[in-house]
mmCIF file of C-alpha atoms and ligand atoms in Angstrom:
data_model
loop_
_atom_site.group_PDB
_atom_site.id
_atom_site.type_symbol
_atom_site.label_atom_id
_atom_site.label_comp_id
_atom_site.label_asym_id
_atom_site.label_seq_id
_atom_site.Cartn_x
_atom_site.Cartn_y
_atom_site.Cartn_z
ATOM 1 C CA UNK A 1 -14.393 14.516 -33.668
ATOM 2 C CA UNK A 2 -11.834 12.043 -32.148
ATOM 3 C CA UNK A 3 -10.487 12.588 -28.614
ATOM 4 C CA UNK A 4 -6.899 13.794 -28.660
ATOM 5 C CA UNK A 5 -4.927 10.971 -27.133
ATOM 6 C CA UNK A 6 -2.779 12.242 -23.939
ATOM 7 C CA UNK A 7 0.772 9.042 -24.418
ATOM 8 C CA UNK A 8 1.969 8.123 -21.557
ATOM 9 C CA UNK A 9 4.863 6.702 -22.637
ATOM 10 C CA UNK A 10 5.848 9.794 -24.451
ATOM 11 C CA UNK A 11 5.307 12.149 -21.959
ATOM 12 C CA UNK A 12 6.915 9.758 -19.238
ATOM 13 C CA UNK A 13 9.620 9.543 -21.795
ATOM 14 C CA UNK A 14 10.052 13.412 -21.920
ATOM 15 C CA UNK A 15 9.988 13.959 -18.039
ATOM 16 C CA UNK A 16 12.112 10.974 -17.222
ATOM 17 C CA UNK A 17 15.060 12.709 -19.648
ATOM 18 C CA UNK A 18 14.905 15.519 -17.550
ATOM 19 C CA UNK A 19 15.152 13.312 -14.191
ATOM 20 C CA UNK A 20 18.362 11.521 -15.794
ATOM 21 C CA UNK A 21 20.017 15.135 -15.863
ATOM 22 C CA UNK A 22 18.928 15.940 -12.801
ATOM 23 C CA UNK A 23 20.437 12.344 -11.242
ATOM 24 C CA UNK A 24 23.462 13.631 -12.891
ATOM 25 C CA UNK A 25 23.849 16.834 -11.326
ATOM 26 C CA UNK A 26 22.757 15.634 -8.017
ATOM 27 C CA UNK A 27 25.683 12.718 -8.475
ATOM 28 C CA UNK A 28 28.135 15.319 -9.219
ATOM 29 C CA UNK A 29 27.433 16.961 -5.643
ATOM 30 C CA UNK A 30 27.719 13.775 -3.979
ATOM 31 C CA UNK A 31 24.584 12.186 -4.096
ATOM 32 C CA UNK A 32 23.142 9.530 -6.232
ATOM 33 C CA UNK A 33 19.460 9.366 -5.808
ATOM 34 C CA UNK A 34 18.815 5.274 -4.719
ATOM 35 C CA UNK A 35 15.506 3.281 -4.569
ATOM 36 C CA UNK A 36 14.788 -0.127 -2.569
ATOM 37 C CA UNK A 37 12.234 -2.094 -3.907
ATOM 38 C CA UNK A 38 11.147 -4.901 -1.593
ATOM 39 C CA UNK A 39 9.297 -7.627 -2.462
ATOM 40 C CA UNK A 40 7.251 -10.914 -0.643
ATOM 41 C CA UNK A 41 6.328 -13.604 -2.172
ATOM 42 C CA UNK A 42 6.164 -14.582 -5.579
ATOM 43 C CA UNK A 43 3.162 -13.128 -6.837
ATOM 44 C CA UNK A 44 3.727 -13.212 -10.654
ATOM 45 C CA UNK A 45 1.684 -9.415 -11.537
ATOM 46 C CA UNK A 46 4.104 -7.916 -8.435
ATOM 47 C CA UNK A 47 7.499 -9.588 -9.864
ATOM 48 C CA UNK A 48 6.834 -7.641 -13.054
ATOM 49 C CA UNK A 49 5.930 -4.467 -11.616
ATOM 50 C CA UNK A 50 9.067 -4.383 -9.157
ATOM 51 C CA UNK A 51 10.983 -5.309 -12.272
ATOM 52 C CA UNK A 52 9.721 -2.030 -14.294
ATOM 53 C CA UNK A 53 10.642 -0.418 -11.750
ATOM 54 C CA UNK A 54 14.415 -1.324 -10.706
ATOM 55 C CA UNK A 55 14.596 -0.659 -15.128
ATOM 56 C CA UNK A 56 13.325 2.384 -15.036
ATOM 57 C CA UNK A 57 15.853 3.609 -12.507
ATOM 58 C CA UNK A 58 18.497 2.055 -14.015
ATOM 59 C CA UNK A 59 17.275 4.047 -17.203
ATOM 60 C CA UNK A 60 18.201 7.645 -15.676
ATOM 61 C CA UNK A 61 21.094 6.625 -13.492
ATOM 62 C CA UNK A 62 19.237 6.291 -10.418
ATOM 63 C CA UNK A 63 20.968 3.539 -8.158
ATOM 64 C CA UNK A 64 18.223 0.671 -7.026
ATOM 65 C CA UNK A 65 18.504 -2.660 -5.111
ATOM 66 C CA UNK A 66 15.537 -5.069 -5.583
ATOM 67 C CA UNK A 67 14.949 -6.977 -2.273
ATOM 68 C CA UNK A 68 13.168 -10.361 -2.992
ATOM 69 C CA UNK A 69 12.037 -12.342 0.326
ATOM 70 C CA UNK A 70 9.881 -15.483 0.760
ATOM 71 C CA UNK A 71 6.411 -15.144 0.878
ATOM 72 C CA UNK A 72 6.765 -17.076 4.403
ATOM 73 C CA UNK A 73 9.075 -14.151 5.745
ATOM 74 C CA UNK A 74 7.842 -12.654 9.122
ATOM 75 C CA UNK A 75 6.563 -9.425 9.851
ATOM 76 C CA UNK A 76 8.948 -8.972 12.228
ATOM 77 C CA UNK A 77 11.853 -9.924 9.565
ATOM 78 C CA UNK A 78 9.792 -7.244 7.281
ATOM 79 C CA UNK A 79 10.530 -4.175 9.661
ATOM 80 C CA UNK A 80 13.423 -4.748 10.500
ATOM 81 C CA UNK A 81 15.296 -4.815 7.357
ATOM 82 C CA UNK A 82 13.064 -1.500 6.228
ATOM 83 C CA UNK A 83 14.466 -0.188 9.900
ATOM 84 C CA UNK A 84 17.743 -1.047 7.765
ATOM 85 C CA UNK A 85 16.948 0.694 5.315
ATOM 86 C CA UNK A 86 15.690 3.964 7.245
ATOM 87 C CA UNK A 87 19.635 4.346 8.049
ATOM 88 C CA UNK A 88 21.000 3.820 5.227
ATOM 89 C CA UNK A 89 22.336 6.692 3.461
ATOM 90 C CA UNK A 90 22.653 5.771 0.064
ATOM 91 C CA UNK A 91 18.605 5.024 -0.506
ATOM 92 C CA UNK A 92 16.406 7.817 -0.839
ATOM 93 C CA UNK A 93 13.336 5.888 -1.200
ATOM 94 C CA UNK A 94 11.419 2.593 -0.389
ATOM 95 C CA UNK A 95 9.143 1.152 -1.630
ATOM 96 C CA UNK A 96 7.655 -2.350 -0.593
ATOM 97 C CA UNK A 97 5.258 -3.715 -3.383
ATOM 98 C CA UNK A 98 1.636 -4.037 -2.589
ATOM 99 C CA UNK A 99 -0.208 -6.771 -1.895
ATOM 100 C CA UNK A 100 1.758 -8.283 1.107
ATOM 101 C CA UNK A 101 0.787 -12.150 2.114
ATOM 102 C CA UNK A 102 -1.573 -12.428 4.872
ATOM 103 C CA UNK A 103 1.019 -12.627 8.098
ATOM 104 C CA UNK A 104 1.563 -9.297 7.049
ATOM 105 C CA UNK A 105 -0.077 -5.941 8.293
ATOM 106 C CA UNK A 106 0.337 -3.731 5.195
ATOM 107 C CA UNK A 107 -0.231 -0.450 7.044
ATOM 108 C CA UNK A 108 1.945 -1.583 10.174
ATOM 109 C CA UNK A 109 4.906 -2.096 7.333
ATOM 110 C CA UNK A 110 4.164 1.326 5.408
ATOM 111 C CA UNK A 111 4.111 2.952 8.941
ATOM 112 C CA UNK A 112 7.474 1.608 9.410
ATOM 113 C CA UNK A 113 8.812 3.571 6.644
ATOM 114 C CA UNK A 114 10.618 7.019 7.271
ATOM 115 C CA UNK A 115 8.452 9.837 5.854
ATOM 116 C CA UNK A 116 11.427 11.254 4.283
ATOM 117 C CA UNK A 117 11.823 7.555 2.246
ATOM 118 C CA UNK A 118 7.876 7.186 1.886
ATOM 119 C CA UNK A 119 8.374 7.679 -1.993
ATOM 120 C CA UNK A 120 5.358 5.529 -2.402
ATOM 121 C CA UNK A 121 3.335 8.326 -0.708
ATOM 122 C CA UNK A 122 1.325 6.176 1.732
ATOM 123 C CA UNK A 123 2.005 6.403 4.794
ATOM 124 C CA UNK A 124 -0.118 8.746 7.424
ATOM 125 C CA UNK A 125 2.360 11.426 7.553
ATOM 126 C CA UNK A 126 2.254 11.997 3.329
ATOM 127 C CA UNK A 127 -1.508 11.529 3.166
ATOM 128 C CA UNK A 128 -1.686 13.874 6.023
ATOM 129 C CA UNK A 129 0.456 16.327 4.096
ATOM 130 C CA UNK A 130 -2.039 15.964 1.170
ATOM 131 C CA UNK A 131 -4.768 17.194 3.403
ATOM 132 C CA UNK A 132 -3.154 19.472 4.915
ATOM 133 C CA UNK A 133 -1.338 21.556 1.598
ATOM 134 C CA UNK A 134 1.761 20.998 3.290
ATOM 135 C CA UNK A 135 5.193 19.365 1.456
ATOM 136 C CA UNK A 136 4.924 15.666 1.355
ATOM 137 C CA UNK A 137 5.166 12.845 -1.523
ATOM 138 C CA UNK A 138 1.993 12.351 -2.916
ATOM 139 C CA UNK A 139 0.834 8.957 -4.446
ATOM 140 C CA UNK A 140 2.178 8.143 -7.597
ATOM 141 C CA UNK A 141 -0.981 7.549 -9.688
ATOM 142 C CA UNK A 142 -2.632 10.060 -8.838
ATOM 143 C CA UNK A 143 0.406 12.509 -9.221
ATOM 144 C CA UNK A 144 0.793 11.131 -12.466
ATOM 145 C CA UNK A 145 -2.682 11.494 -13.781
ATOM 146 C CA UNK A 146 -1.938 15.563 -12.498
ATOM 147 C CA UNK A 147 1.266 15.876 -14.547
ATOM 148 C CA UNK A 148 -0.827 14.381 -17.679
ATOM 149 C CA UNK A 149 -3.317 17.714 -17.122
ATOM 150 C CA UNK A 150 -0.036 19.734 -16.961
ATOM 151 C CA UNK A 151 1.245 18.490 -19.833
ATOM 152 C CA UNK A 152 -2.318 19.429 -22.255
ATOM 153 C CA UNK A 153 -2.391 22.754 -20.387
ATOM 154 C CA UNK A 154 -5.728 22.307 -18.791
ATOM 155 C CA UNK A 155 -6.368 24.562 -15.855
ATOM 156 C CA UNK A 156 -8.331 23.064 -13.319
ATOM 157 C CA UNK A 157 -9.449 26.101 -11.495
ATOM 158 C CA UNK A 158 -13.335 26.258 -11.380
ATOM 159 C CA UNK A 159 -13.934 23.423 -13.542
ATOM 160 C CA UNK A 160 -15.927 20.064 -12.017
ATOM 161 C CA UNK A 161 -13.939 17.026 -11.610
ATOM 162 C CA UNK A 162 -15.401 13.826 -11.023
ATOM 163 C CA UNK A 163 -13.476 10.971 -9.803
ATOM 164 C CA UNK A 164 -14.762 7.428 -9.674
ATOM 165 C CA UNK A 165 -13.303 5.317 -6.406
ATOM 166 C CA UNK A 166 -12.249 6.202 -3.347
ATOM 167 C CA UNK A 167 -8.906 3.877 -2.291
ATOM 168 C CA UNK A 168 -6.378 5.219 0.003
ATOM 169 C CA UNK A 169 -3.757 5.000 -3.030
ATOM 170 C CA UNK A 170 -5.817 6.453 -5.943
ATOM 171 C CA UNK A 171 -9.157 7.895 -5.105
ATOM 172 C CA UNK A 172 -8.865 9.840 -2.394
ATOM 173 C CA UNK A 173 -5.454 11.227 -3.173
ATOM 174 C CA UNK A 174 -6.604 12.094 -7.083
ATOM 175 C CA UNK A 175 -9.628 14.109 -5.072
ATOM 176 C CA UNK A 176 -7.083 16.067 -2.725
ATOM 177 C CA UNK A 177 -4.926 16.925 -5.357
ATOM 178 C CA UNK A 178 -8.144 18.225 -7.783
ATOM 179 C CA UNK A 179 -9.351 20.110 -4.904
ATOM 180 C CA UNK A 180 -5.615 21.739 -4.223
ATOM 181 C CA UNK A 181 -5.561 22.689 -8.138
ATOM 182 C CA UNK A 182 -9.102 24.790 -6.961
ATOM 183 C CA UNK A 183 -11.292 22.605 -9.268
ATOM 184 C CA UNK A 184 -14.931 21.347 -7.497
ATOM 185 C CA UNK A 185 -14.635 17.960 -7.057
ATOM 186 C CA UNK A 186 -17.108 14.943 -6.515
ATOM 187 C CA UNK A 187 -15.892 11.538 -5.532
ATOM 188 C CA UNK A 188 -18.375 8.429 -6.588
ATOM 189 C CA UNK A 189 -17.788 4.676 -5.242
ATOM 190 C CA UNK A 190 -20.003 1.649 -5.217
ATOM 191 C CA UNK A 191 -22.696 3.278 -3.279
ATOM 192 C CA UNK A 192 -22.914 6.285 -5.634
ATOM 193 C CA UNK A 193 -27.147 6.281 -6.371
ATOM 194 C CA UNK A 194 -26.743 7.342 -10.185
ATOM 195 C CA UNK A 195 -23.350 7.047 -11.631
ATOM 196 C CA UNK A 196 -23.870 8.315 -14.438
ATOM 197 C CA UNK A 197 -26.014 11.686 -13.534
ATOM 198 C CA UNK A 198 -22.306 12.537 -11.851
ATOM 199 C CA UNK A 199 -20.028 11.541 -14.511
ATOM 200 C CA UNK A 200 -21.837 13.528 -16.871
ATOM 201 C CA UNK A 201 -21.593 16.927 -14.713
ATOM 202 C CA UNK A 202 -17.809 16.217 -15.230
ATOM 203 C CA UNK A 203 -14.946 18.285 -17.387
ATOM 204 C CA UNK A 204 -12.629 15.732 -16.088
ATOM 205 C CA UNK A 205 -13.342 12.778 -15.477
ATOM 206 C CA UNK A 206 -10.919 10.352 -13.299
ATOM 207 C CA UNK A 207 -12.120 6.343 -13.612
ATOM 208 C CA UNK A 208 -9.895 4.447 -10.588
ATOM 209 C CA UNK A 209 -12.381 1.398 -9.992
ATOM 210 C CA UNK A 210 -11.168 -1.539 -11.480
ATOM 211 C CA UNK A 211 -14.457 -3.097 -13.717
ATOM 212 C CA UNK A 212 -13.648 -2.956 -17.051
ATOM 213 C CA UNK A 213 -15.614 -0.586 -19.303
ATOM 214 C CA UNK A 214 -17.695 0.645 -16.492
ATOM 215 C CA UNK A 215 -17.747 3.809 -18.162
ATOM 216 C CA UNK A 216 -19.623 4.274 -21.495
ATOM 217 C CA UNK A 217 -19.794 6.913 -24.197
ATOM 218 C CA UNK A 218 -23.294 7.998 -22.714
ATOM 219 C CA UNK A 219 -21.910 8.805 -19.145
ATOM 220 C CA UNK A 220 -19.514 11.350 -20.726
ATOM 221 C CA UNK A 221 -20.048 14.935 -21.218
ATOM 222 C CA UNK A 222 -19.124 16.073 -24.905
ATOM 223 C CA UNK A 223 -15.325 18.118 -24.797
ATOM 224 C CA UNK A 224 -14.816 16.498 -21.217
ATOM 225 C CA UNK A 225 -11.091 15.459 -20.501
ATOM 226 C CA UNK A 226 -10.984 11.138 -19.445
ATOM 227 C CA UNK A 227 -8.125 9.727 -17.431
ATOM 228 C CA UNK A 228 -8.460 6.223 -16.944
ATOM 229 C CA UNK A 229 -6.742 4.415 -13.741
ATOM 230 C CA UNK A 230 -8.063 1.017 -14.042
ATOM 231 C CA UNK A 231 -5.822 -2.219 -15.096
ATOM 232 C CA UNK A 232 -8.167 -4.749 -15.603
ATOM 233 C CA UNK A 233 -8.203 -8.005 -18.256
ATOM 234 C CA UNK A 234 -10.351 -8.915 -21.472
ATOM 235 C CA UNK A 235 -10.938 -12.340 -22.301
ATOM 236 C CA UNK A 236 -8.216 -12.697 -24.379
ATOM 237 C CA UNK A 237 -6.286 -11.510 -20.826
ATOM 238 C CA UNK A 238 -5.605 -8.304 -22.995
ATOM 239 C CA UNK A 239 -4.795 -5.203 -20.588
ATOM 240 C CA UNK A 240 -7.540 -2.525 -20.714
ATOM 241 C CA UNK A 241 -9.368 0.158 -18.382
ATOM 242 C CA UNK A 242 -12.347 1.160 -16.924
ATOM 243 C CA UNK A 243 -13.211 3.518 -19.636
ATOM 244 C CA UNK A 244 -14.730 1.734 -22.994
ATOM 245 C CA UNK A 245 -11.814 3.491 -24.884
ATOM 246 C CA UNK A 246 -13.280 3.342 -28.306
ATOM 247 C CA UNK A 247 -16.806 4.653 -27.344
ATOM 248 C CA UNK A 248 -15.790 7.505 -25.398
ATOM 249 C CA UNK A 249 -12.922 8.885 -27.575
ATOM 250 C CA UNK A 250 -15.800 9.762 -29.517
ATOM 251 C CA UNK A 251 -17.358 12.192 -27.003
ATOM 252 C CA UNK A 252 -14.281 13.321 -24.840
ATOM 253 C CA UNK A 253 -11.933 15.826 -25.894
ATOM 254 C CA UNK A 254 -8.590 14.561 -24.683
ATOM 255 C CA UNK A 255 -8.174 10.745 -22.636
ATOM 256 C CA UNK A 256 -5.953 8.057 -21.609
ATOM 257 C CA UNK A 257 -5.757 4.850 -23.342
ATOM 258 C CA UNK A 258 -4.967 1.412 -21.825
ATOM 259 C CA UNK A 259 -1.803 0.241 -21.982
ATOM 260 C CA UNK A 260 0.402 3.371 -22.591
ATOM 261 C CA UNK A 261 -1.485 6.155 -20.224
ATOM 262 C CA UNK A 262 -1.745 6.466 -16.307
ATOM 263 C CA UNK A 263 0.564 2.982 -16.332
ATOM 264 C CA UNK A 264 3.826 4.802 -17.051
ATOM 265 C CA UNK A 265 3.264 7.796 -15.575
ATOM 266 C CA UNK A 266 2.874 5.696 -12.383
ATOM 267 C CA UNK A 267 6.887 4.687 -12.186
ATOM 268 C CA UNK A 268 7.570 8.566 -13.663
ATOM 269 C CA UNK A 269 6.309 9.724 -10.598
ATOM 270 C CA UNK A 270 7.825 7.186 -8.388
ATOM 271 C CA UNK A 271 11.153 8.533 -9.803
ATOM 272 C CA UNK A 272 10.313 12.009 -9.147
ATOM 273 C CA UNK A 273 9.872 11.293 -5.489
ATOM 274 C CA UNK A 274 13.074 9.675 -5.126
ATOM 275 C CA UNK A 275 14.554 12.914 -6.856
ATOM 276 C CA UNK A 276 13.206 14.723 -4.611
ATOM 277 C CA UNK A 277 13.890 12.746 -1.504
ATOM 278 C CA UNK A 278 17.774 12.210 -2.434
ATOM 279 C CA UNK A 279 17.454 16.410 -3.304
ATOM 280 C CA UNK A 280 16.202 17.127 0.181
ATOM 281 C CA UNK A 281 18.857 14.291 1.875
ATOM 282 C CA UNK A 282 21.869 16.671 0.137
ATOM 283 C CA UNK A 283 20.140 19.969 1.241
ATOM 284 C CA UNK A 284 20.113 18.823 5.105
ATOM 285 C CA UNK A 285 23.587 17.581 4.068
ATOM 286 C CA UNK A 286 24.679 20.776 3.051
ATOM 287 C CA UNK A 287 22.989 22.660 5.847
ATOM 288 C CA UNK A 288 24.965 20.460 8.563
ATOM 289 C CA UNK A 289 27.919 21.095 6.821
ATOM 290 C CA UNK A 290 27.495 24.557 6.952
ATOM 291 C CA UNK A 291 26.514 24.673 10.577
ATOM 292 C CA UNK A 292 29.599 22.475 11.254
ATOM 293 C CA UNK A 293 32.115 24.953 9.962
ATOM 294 C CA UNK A 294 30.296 28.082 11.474
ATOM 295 C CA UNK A 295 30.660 26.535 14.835
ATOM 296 C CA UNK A 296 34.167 25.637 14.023
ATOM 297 C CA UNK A 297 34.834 29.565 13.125
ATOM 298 C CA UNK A 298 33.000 30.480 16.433
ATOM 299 C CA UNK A 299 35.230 32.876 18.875
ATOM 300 C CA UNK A 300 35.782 30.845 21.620
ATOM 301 C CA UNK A 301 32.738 31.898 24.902
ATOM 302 C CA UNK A 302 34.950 34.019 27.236
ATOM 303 C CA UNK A 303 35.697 32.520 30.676
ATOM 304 C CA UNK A 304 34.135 33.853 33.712
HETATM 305 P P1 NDP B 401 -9.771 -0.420 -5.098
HETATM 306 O O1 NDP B 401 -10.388 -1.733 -5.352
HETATM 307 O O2 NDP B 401 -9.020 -0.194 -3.846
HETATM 308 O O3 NDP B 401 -10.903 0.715 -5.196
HETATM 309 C C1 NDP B 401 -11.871 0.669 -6.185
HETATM 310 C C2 NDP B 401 -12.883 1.764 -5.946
HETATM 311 O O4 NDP B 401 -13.877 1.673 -6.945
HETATM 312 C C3 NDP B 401 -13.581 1.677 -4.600
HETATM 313 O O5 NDP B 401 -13.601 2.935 -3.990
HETATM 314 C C4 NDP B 401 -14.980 1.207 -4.949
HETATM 315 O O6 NDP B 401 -15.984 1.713 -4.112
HETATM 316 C C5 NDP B 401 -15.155 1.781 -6.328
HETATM 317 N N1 NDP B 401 -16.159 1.047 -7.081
HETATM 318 C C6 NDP B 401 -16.318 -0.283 -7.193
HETATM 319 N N2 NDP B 401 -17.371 -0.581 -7.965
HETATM 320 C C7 NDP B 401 -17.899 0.601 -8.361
HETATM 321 C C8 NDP B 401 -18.989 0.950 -9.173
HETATM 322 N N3 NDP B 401 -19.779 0.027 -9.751
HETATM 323 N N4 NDP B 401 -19.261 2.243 -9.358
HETATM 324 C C9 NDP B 401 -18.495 3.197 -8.792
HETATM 325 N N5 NDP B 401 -17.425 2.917 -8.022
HETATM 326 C C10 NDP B 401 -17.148 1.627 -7.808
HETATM 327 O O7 NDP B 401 -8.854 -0.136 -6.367
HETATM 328 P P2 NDP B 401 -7.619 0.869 -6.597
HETATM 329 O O8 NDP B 401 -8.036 2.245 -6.301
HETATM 330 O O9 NDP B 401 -6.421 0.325 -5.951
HETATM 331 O O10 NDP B 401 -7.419 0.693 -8.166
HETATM 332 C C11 NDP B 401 -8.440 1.038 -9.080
HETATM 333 C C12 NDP B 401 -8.036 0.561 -10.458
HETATM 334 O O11 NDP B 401 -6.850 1.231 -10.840
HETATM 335 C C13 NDP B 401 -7.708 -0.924 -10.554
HETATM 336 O O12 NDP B 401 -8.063 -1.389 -11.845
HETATM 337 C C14 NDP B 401 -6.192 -0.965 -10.414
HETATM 338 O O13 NDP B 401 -5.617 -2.096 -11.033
HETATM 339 C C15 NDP B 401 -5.823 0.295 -11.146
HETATM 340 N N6 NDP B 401 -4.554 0.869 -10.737
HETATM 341 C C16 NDP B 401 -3.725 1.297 -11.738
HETATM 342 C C17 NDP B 401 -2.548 1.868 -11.445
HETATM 343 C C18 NDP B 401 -1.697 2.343 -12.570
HETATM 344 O O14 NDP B 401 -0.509 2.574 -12.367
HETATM 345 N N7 NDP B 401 -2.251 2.544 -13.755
HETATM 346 C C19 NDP B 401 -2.062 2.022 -10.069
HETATM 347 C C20 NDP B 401 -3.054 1.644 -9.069
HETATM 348 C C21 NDP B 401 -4.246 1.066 -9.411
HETATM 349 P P3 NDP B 401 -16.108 1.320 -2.546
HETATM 350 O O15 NDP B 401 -15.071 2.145 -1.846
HETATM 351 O O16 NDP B 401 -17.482 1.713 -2.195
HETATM 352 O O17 NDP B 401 -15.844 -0.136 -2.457
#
């Protein structure tokens, strides 16, 4: 029997009318949830993704400002205008699109981001938070590719889950946030002996890797759940994954397909962290406030 598909876009859909009502209620106290996007360079793949992005803000009500700088621009420049944006009250969130031209340090620039703006997820403090189990954003992807198990109702606790790569933005992350949810969790990379004798132990299986149709029907346990990461190009330059889609829909019980899965659940979650950023900004706001008129109510300290 055919895999039952697990849309993307309709589930991203779904959330992201809840996050408009949310933007509104959050407005209505004061505070209207904002995103910076920065971007360097002109790196055609990057100019659409920032694009999507700034939309899909613009789609629930969320204030955004796209920042476009030459690809010359210092790194110096760089941290200073996201040392701008630190102190600026109206943006909840930045975000500076991945990759950055070579005069760059990328990690010196997400560093430079405050960890209550790090809406990206990737700076040391968030993946430390991962680790740890404390509060932190978590990488979109991965948090997205979570949500999608929400959303079929599949409890994770006890079950295997195998996830193929191990980047700082995906991999890893997708691992921690298995192993929170109490499933047992393998990670596989390019040194992985045999692939597939993992990938089959697996009742999810997470494909982050980046080779198109790496994984095939065969390396699939029958009923397992597939979520496939990967953005790669046929061809015909035709977007697909790392998951041979038509093969394994075959074996798998519920998956992702390429375009219309993981993508869009990727800018969901982006705007769920800027939610929750601009929520916590009017929770400290209304904490100060508070503290502000209880020392104004004070009885004055009696003189000695
Ligand atoms: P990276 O290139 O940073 O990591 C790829 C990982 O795959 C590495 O850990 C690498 O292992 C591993 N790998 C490479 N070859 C093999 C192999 N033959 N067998 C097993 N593992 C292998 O990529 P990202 O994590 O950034 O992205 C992965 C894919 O997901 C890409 O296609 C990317 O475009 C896509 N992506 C999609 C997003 C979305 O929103 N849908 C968002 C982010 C990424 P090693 O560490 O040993 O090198």
């Amino acid at each position: 029997m055919s895999a039952n598909i697990i849309d993307g876009r309709q589930l991203s859909h779904t959330l992201r009318q809840d996050y408009g009502q949310r933007v509104k209620r959050l407005a209505s106290q004061g505070v209207t949830p904002g995103l910076a996007v920065l971007l360097v360079g002109q790196n055609p793949a990057s100019q659409v993704y920032v694009k999507n992005k700034v939309l899909a803000c613009k789609e629930i009500g969320m204030h955004s400002v796209l920042l476009e700088f030459e690809a010359d621009m210092t790194q110096a420049r760089l941290l200073q205008e996201i040392d701008r944006l630190n102190h600026d009250a109206s943006i909840h969130g930045i975000l500076v699109q991945l990759p950055l031209p070579p005069q760059i340090d990328p990690q010196s620039v997400i560093q430079a981001i405050s960890p209550l703006k790090d809406v990206d997820g990737f700076n040391l403090e968030s993946a430390g938070g991962l680790m740890c189990g404390t509060k932190s954003f978590w990488p979109c992807t991965p948090h997205g590719c979570l949500q999608m198990l929400d959303a079929i109702g599949f409890d994770l606790k006890g079950k295997h889950a195998v996830v193929v790569g191990r980047s700082n933005i995906v991999g890893k992350p997708m691992a921690l946030m298995l192993l929170q949810r109490n499933a047992t969790v393998t990670i596989c990379h390019s040194q992985t002996a045999d692939l597939k004798a993992q990938t089959l132990q697996a009742d999810v299986l997470v494909a982050a890797v980046g080779i198109r149709h790496l994984i095939k029907a065969d390396m699939v346990q029958p009923g397992a759940v597939v979520l496939d990461v990967g953005m790669n190009r046929d061809e015909q330059g035709k977007l697909c994954g790392d998951v041979d889609f038509a093969a394994v829909k075959e074996v798998a019980s519920y998956i992702t397909p390429v375009p219309g899965g993981v993508g869009p659940m990727t800018i969901t979650m982006l705007l769920a962290n800027t939610l929750e950023a601009a929520q916590t900004a009017l929770s400290t706001l209304t904490d100060l406030s508070a503290q502000t008129v209880h020392a104004a109510h004070k009885p004055p300290t009696p003189r000695a």
